[in-house]
């Protein structure tokens, strides 16, 4: 039997319901030349039910291993894959029915060694999830760096929707167990001279976090890891990455000046939040989602900005903590 064109590799940790939605969407694909490799990374609640429901319809391999982290789980799946192109989704993604059809057409007309695609909110997602999706994809909050039509940075594939050839893997190796491991992988691929591109038509629906508390923790880690990436790749830090930290400092200054000098100092904050509300309302056509986009955007900017400032001060100013390479080796168990 010939090897499949694509190997879909998904690390899983206690996500039975979400994996069921993912597998259902893969079962609806109009192009079927792919295998699915699920790797349970030490889950205490494995997705056995979802696998039993859809395993018979898909070319599915299902593995269990001890908990070592999502990067090691991905590498475990790669080692057991057979496809020419390795595709990575997060377990909380839902894949549009024509994803692989559009992907194949794009790669035929514009071959790439590595690609990434954008994400969006499905109509079935909760209002909070849709608001969080807006905060993570809007130009007003992230500069469009996750596949927006207008972007302040060269596109970098991320592992919720990313793929690269087996040749890339043979030369570069697998993911490193670290925060923002997908950006690290993309940097290694680009630095090795491979061709990377955005395939805008190959979008996925990404559930992300289901509440603001979990979202805050996520973006805080993103801010911290950006400094780790700067230490690994000194030229990787761009102005767009520091803007949330600048916004946190400027916002705090405006609040203090507004309290102690004049309320007019609060006007810039008010205008920015109004722009977010109008943009979210225009994009979602929902007053509720637009209203929720305000706290979601504040959390995104402040959480990321605080994590960035904290890591910058401790790792760069104070030079505290392990060397970056030591951190990576520690997480890889070496």
Short mmCIF file of C-alpha atoms in Angstrom, two decimals:
data_model
loop_
_atom_site.label_atom_id
_atom_site.label_comp_id
_atom_site.label_asym_id
_atom_site.label_seq_id
_atom_site.Cartn_x
_atom_site.Cartn_y
_atom_site.Cartn_z
CA UNK A 1 0.00 0.00 0.00
CA UNK A 2 1.37 3.41 -1.00
CA UNK A 3 2.26 5.90 1.68
CA UNK A 4 -0.23 8.73 2.21
CA UNK A 5 0.52 12.23 0.96
CA UNK A 6 -0.03 13.78 4.39
CA UNK A 7 0.56 12.65 7.97
CA UNK A 8 -1.62 14.56 10.46
CA UNK A 9 0.04 14.52 13.87
CA UNK A 10 -1.86 15.64 16.98
CA UNK A 11 -0.60 15.55 20.59
CA UNK A 12 -3.44 15.04 23.08
CA UNK A 13 -3.79 15.61 26.80
CA UNK A 14 -7.24 15.04 28.35
CA UNK A 15 -9.22 16.33 25.34
CA UNK A 16 -11.77 13.61 24.53
CA UNK A 17 -14.62 15.92 23.48
CA UNK A 18 -12.38 18.22 21.47
CA UNK A 19 -10.67 15.29 19.75
CA UNK A 20 -14.12 13.99 18.79
CA UNK A 21 -14.85 17.30 17.03
CA UNK A 22 -11.42 17.22 15.35
CA UNK A 23 -11.82 13.64 14.09
CA UNK A 24 -15.36 14.34 12.90
CA UNK A 25 -14.05 17.23 10.82
CA UNK A 26 -11.24 15.09 9.39
CA UNK A 27 -13.78 12.42 8.51
CA UNK A 28 -15.63 15.01 6.40
CA UNK A 29 -12.60 15.92 4.26
CA UNK A 30 -13.18 15.94 0.51
CA UNK A 31 -9.59 14.79 -0.07
CA UNK A 32 -8.67 11.64 1.88
CA UNK A 33 -4.99 11.01 1.10
CA UNK A 34 -3.83 11.39 4.71
CA UNK A 35 -3.22 9.41 7.87
CA UNK A 36 -4.00 10.62 11.39
CA UNK A 37 -1.63 9.98 14.27
CA UNK A 38 -2.95 10.75 17.76
CA UNK A 39 -0.46 10.66 20.61
CA UNK A 40 -1.85 10.60 24.15
CA UNK A 41 0.74 12.40 26.24
CA UNK A 42 0.05 10.72 29.58
CA UNK A 43 -3.64 11.62 29.62
CA UNK A 44 -5.64 10.55 32.66
CA UNK A 45 -8.81 10.83 30.55
CA UNK A 46 -7.84 9.34 27.17
CA UNK A 47 -9.86 10.02 24.03
CA UNK A 48 -10.74 6.35 23.54
CA UNK A 49 -14.43 7.10 22.90
CA UNK A 50 -13.61 9.54 20.11
CA UNK A 51 -11.17 7.09 18.52
CA UNK A 52 -13.74 4.27 18.64
CA UNK A 53 -16.36 6.52 16.99
CA UNK A 54 -14.23 7.64 14.05
CA UNK A 55 -11.30 5.24 13.89
CA UNK A 56 -13.04 2.92 11.48
CA UNK A 57 -13.52 5.66 8.89
CA UNK A 58 -10.04 7.15 9.05
CA UNK A 59 -6.53 5.87 8.50
CA UNK A 60 -5.87 6.36 12.20
CA UNK A 61 -2.99 5.39 14.47
CA UNK A 62 -3.51 5.87 18.19
CA UNK A 63 -0.62 5.82 20.66
CA UNK A 64 -0.22 6.20 24.42
CA UNK A 65 2.94 7.39 26.14
CA UNK A 66 4.01 8.89 29.45
CA UNK A 67 3.61 12.62 29.96
CA UNK A 68 6.70 14.44 28.63
CA UNK A 69 5.24 17.47 26.86
CA UNK A 70 3.58 18.24 23.54
CA UNK A 71 6.82 18.62 21.59
CA UNK A 72 8.06 15.17 22.52
CA UNK A 73 4.58 13.80 21.75
CA UNK A 74 4.73 15.38 18.28
CA UNK A 75 8.19 13.92 17.68
CA UNK A 76 6.89 10.53 18.81
CA UNK A 77 4.16 10.79 16.17
CA UNK A 78 6.59 11.93 13.46
CA UNK A 79 8.75 8.87 14.05
CA UNK A 80 5.73 6.64 13.36
CA UNK A 81 4.39 8.57 10.36
CA UNK A 82 4.59 7.68 6.66
CA UNK A 83 3.48 10.77 4.74
CA UNK A 84 5.60 13.02 2.54
CA UNK A 85 4.23 16.14 4.26
CA UNK A 86 3.87 16.34 8.04
CA UNK A 87 0.82 18.33 9.19
CA UNK A 88 0.34 19.55 12.76
CA UNK A 89 -2.97 20.54 14.35
CA UNK A 90 -3.81 21.25 17.96
CA UNK A 91 -6.39 18.92 19.49
CA UNK A 92 -8.83 21.85 19.93
CA UNK A 93 -9.01 22.57 16.19
CA UNK A 94 -11.85 21.87 13.76
CA UNK A 95 -10.79 21.46 10.13
CA UNK A 96 -12.94 22.81 7.25
CA UNK A 97 -14.16 20.10 4.88
CA UNK A 98 -12.04 21.25 1.92
CA UNK A 99 -8.82 21.93 3.86
CA UNK A 100 -6.67 19.27 2.18
CA UNK A 101 -8.15 19.97 -1.22
CA UNK A 102 -7.17 23.65 -0.96
CA UNK A 103 -3.81 22.77 0.55
CA UNK A 104 -2.94 20.42 -2.34
CA UNK A 105 -3.96 22.95 -4.98
CA UNK A 106 -1.86 25.67 -3.36
CA UNK A 107 1.20 23.46 -2.96
CA UNK A 108 0.93 22.30 -6.58
CA UNK A 109 0.93 25.88 -7.87
CA UNK A 110 3.38 27.23 -5.28
CA UNK A 111 5.55 24.48 -3.72
CA UNK A 112 6.74 25.20 -0.17
CA UNK A 113 9.02 23.36 2.23
CA UNK A 114 7.03 24.64 5.19
CA UNK A 115 3.64 26.33 5.38
CA UNK A 116 1.25 27.71 7.92
CA UNK A 117 -2.36 28.78 7.79
CA UNK A 118 -4.54 31.20 9.76
CA UNK A 119 -7.24 30.36 12.26
CA UNK A 120 -10.76 31.60 12.86
CA UNK A 121 -13.75 31.06 15.14
CA UNK A 122 -16.41 28.58 14.06
CA UNK A 123 -20.03 29.64 14.35
CA UNK A 124 -20.57 26.91 16.98
CA UNK A 125 -17.97 28.36 19.35
CA UNK A 126 -19.05 30.18 22.50
CA UNK A 127 -19.12 33.98 22.60
CA UNK A 128 -16.08 34.01 24.88
CA UNK A 129 -14.14 31.80 22.46
CA UNK A 130 -15.07 34.08 19.57
CA UNK A 131 -13.97 37.14 21.57
CA UNK A 132 -10.65 35.47 22.41
CA UNK A 133 -10.18 34.56 18.76
CA UNK A 134 -10.67 38.22 17.85
CA UNK A 135 -8.11 39.29 20.44
CA UNK A 136 -5.56 36.82 19.07
CA UNK A 137 -6.04 37.61 15.38
CA UNK A 138 -6.95 41.31 15.12
CA UNK A 139 -4.41 43.77 13.72
CA UNK A 140 -5.34 46.11 16.60
CA UNK A 141 -4.15 43.61 19.21
CA UNK A 142 -1.45 41.43 17.62
CA UNK A 143 -0.41 43.33 14.52
CA UNK A 144 -1.81 40.60 12.26
CA UNK A 145 1.20 38.33 12.80
CA UNK A 146 -0.91 35.15 12.90
CA UNK A 147 -1.89 35.24 9.25
CA UNK A 148 -3.79 38.51 9.01
CA UNK A 149 -4.20 40.23 5.65
CA UNK A 150 -2.13 43.10 7.01
CA UNK A 151 0.84 42.19 9.21
CA UNK A 152 3.68 43.97 10.98
CA UNK A 153 5.97 40.92 10.79
CA UNK A 154 6.98 38.22 8.33
CA UNK A 155 4.55 35.30 8.75
CA UNK A 156 5.70 32.52 11.10
CA UNK A 157 3.83 29.17 11.03
CA UNK A 158 2.46 27.95 14.34
CA UNK A 159 1.69 24.40 15.35
CA UNK A 160 -2.10 24.74 15.53
CA UNK A 161 -1.97 24.78 11.71
CA UNK A 162 1.46 24.01 10.29
CA UNK A 163 3.17 21.59 7.95
CA UNK A 164 6.57 20.79 6.50
CA UNK A 165 8.15 18.17 4.29
CA UNK A 166 9.89 15.05 5.48
CA UNK A 167 13.10 16.47 4.03
CA UNK A 168 12.82 19.36 6.48
CA UNK A 169 12.44 16.94 9.37
CA UNK A 170 15.39 14.83 8.21
CA UNK A 171 17.63 17.91 8.17
CA UNK A 172 16.25 19.98 11.05
CA UNK A 173 14.99 17.34 13.46
CA UNK A 174 11.95 17.50 15.68
CA UNK A 175 10.38 20.07 17.98
CA UNK A 176 12.28 21.15 21.07
CA UNK A 177 10.44 20.90 24.39
CA UNK A 178 10.13 24.59 25.26
CA UNK A 179 7.52 27.33 25.25
CA UNK A 180 6.81 28.69 21.72
CA UNK A 181 8.39 25.56 20.30
CA UNK A 182 6.59 26.14 17.01
CA UNK A 183 8.18 29.55 16.51
CA UNK A 184 11.54 28.02 17.39
CA UNK A 185 10.95 25.32 14.77
CA UNK A 186 9.96 27.90 12.15
CA UNK A 187 13.10 29.91 12.89
CA UNK A 188 15.28 26.82 12.50
CA UNK A 189 13.59 25.95 9.21
CA UNK A 190 13.99 29.49 7.84
CA UNK A 191 17.62 29.73 8.98
CA UNK A 192 18.38 26.46 7.17
CA UNK A 193 17.31 28.08 3.89
CA UNK A 194 13.97 26.31 3.38
CA UNK A 195 11.06 28.11 1.72
CA UNK A 196 8.29 29.09 4.18
CA UNK A 197 4.94 30.60 3.24
CA UNK A 198 1.41 31.42 4.36
CA UNK A 199 -1.44 29.55 2.67
CA UNK A 200 -4.36 31.75 3.57
CA UNK A 201 -6.94 29.35 2.10
CA UNK A 202 -5.76 26.55 4.44
CA UNK A 203 -7.45 27.96 7.53
CA UNK A 204 -8.69 26.06 10.57
CA UNK A 205 -11.19 26.80 13.31
CA UNK A 206 -9.33 27.07 16.61
CA UNK A 207 -11.20 26.89 19.92
CA UNK A 208 -8.32 28.29 21.98
CA UNK A 209 -9.07 28.84 25.67
CA UNK A 210 -12.63 28.53 26.95
CA UNK A 211 -12.42 31.20 29.66
CA UNK A 212 -10.50 34.38 30.42
CA UNK A 213 -8.51 32.91 33.32
CA UNK A 214 -6.94 30.23 31.11
CA UNK A 215 -6.44 32.77 28.34
CA UNK A 216 -4.54 35.08 30.70
CA UNK A 217 -2.18 32.28 31.66
CA UNK A 218 -1.60 31.40 28.01
CA UNK A 219 -0.72 34.92 26.82
CA UNK A 220 1.47 35.51 29.89
CA UNK A 221 3.54 32.48 28.87
CA UNK A 222 3.67 33.76 25.28
CA UNK A 223 5.16 37.03 26.53
CA UNK A 224 7.73 35.23 28.67
CA UNK A 225 8.75 32.92 25.83
CA UNK A 226 9.34 35.79 23.42
CA UNK A 227 12.40 36.75 25.49
CA UNK A 228 13.63 33.14 25.40
CA UNK A 229 13.33 33.27 21.61
CA UNK A 230 15.28 36.54 21.56
CA UNK A 231 18.11 34.88 23.49
CA UNK A 232 18.11 31.96 21.06
CA UNK A 233 17.76 34.15 17.97
CA UNK A 234 18.98 37.69 18.73
CA UNK A 235 17.59 39.13 15.48
CA UNK A 236 14.12 37.63 15.96
CA UNK A 237 12.74 40.29 18.31
CA UNK A 238 10.79 42.90 16.33
CA UNK A 239 8.96 46.06 17.31
CA UNK A 240 5.58 44.32 17.04
CA UNK A 241 6.62 41.86 19.78
CA UNK A 242 7.41 44.67 22.22
CA UNK A 243 4.27 46.74 21.53
CA UNK A 244 2.11 45.03 24.21
CA UNK A 245 4.81 45.80 26.81
CA UNK A 246 4.93 49.41 25.62
CA UNK A 247 1.13 49.53 25.78
CA UNK A 248 1.15 48.25 29.38
CA UNK A 249 3.59 50.97 30.45
CA UNK A 250 1.80 53.70 28.48
CA UNK A 251 -1.62 52.57 29.69
CA UNK A 252 -0.51 52.56 33.31
CA UNK A 253 0.97 56.04 32.86
CA UNK A 254 -2.28 57.31 31.33
CA UNK A 255 -4.33 55.89 34.20
CA UNK A 256 -2.08 57.47 36.85
CA UNK A 257 -2.01 60.81 35.03
CA UNK A 258 -5.77 60.62 34.58
CA UNK A 259 -6.26 60.07 38.30
CA UNK A 260 -3.80 62.65 39.58
CA UNK A 261 -3.67 65.32 36.84
CA UNK A 262 -6.56 65.32 34.36
CA UNK A 263 -9.20 62.88 33.12
CA UNK A 264 -8.17 63.83 29.57
CA UNK A 265 -5.22 61.47 29.95
CA UNK A 266 -7.73 58.59 29.84
CA UNK A 267 -8.90 59.61 26.37
CA UNK A 268 -6.26 57.55 24.44
CA UNK A 269 -7.35 54.41 26.29
CA UNK A 270 -11.00 55.17 25.59
CA UNK A 271 -10.34 55.74 21.88
CA UNK A 272 -8.36 52.51 21.58
CA UNK A 273 -11.09 50.46 23.29
CA UNK A 274 -13.70 52.11 21.06
CA UNK A 275 -11.68 51.09 17.99
CA UNK A 276 -11.53 47.50 19.27
CA UNK A 277 -15.29 47.43 19.89
CA UNK A 278 -16.10 48.83 16.44
CA UNK A 279 -13.66 46.44 14.74
CA UNK A 280 -15.07 43.43 16.61
CA UNK A 281 -18.64 44.51 15.93
CA UNK A 282 -17.90 44.92 12.23
CA UNK A 283 -16.19 41.53 12.02
CA UNK A 284 -18.60 39.48 14.11
CA UNK A 285 -21.88 41.42 13.74
CA UNK A 286 -22.57 40.70 17.42
CA UNK A 287 -22.81 43.32 20.15
CA UNK A 288 -22.21 40.63 22.78
CA UNK A 289 -19.01 39.36 21.17
CA UNK A 290 -17.81 42.92 20.56
CA UNK A 291 -18.38 43.70 24.24
CA UNK A 292 -16.50 40.55 25.30
CA UNK A 293 -13.70 41.46 22.89
CA UNK A 294 -12.86 44.41 25.18
CA UNK A 295 -11.80 42.34 28.23
CA UNK A 296 -10.30 39.69 25.93
CA UNK A 297 -8.12 42.32 24.23
CA UNK A 298 -7.11 43.88 27.55
CA UNK A 299 -6.13 40.43 28.86
CA UNK A 300 -4.21 39.67 25.67
CA UNK A 301 -2.20 42.89 25.77
CA UNK A 302 -1.66 43.12 29.52
CA UNK A 303 -0.95 39.41 30.05
CA UNK A 304 1.52 39.22 27.18
CA UNK A 305 3.04 42.60 28.03
CA UNK A 306 3.57 41.72 31.68
CA UNK A 307 5.14 38.37 30.81
CA UNK A 308 7.42 40.08 28.30
CA UNK A 309 8.52 42.76 30.78
CA UNK A 310 9.08 40.26 33.59
CA UNK A 311 11.21 37.96 31.41
CA UNK A 312 13.12 40.90 29.92
CA UNK A 313 13.96 42.26 33.36
CA UNK A 314 14.94 38.92 34.94
CA UNK A 315 16.73 37.30 31.98
CA UNK A 316 18.27 40.26 30.19
CA UNK A 317 18.68 43.02 32.79
CA UNK A 318 19.43 40.86 35.85
CA UNK A 319 20.78 37.89 33.82
CA UNK A 320 19.05 35.51 36.20
CA UNK A 321 17.91 31.98 35.42
CA UNK A 322 19.50 29.17 33.45
CA UNK A 323 21.12 29.66 30.11
CA UNK A 324 18.56 29.20 27.32
CA UNK A 325 20.27 26.10 25.95
CA UNK A 326 20.36 24.65 29.47
CA UNK A 327 16.61 25.24 29.78
CA UNK A 328 15.99 23.41 26.52
CA UNK A 329 18.20 20.47 27.53
CA UNK A 330 16.44 20.32 30.92
CA UNK A 331 13.05 20.10 29.23
CA UNK A 332 14.33 17.40 26.88
CA UNK A 333 15.41 15.35 29.89
CA UNK A 334 19.14 15.60 29.17
#
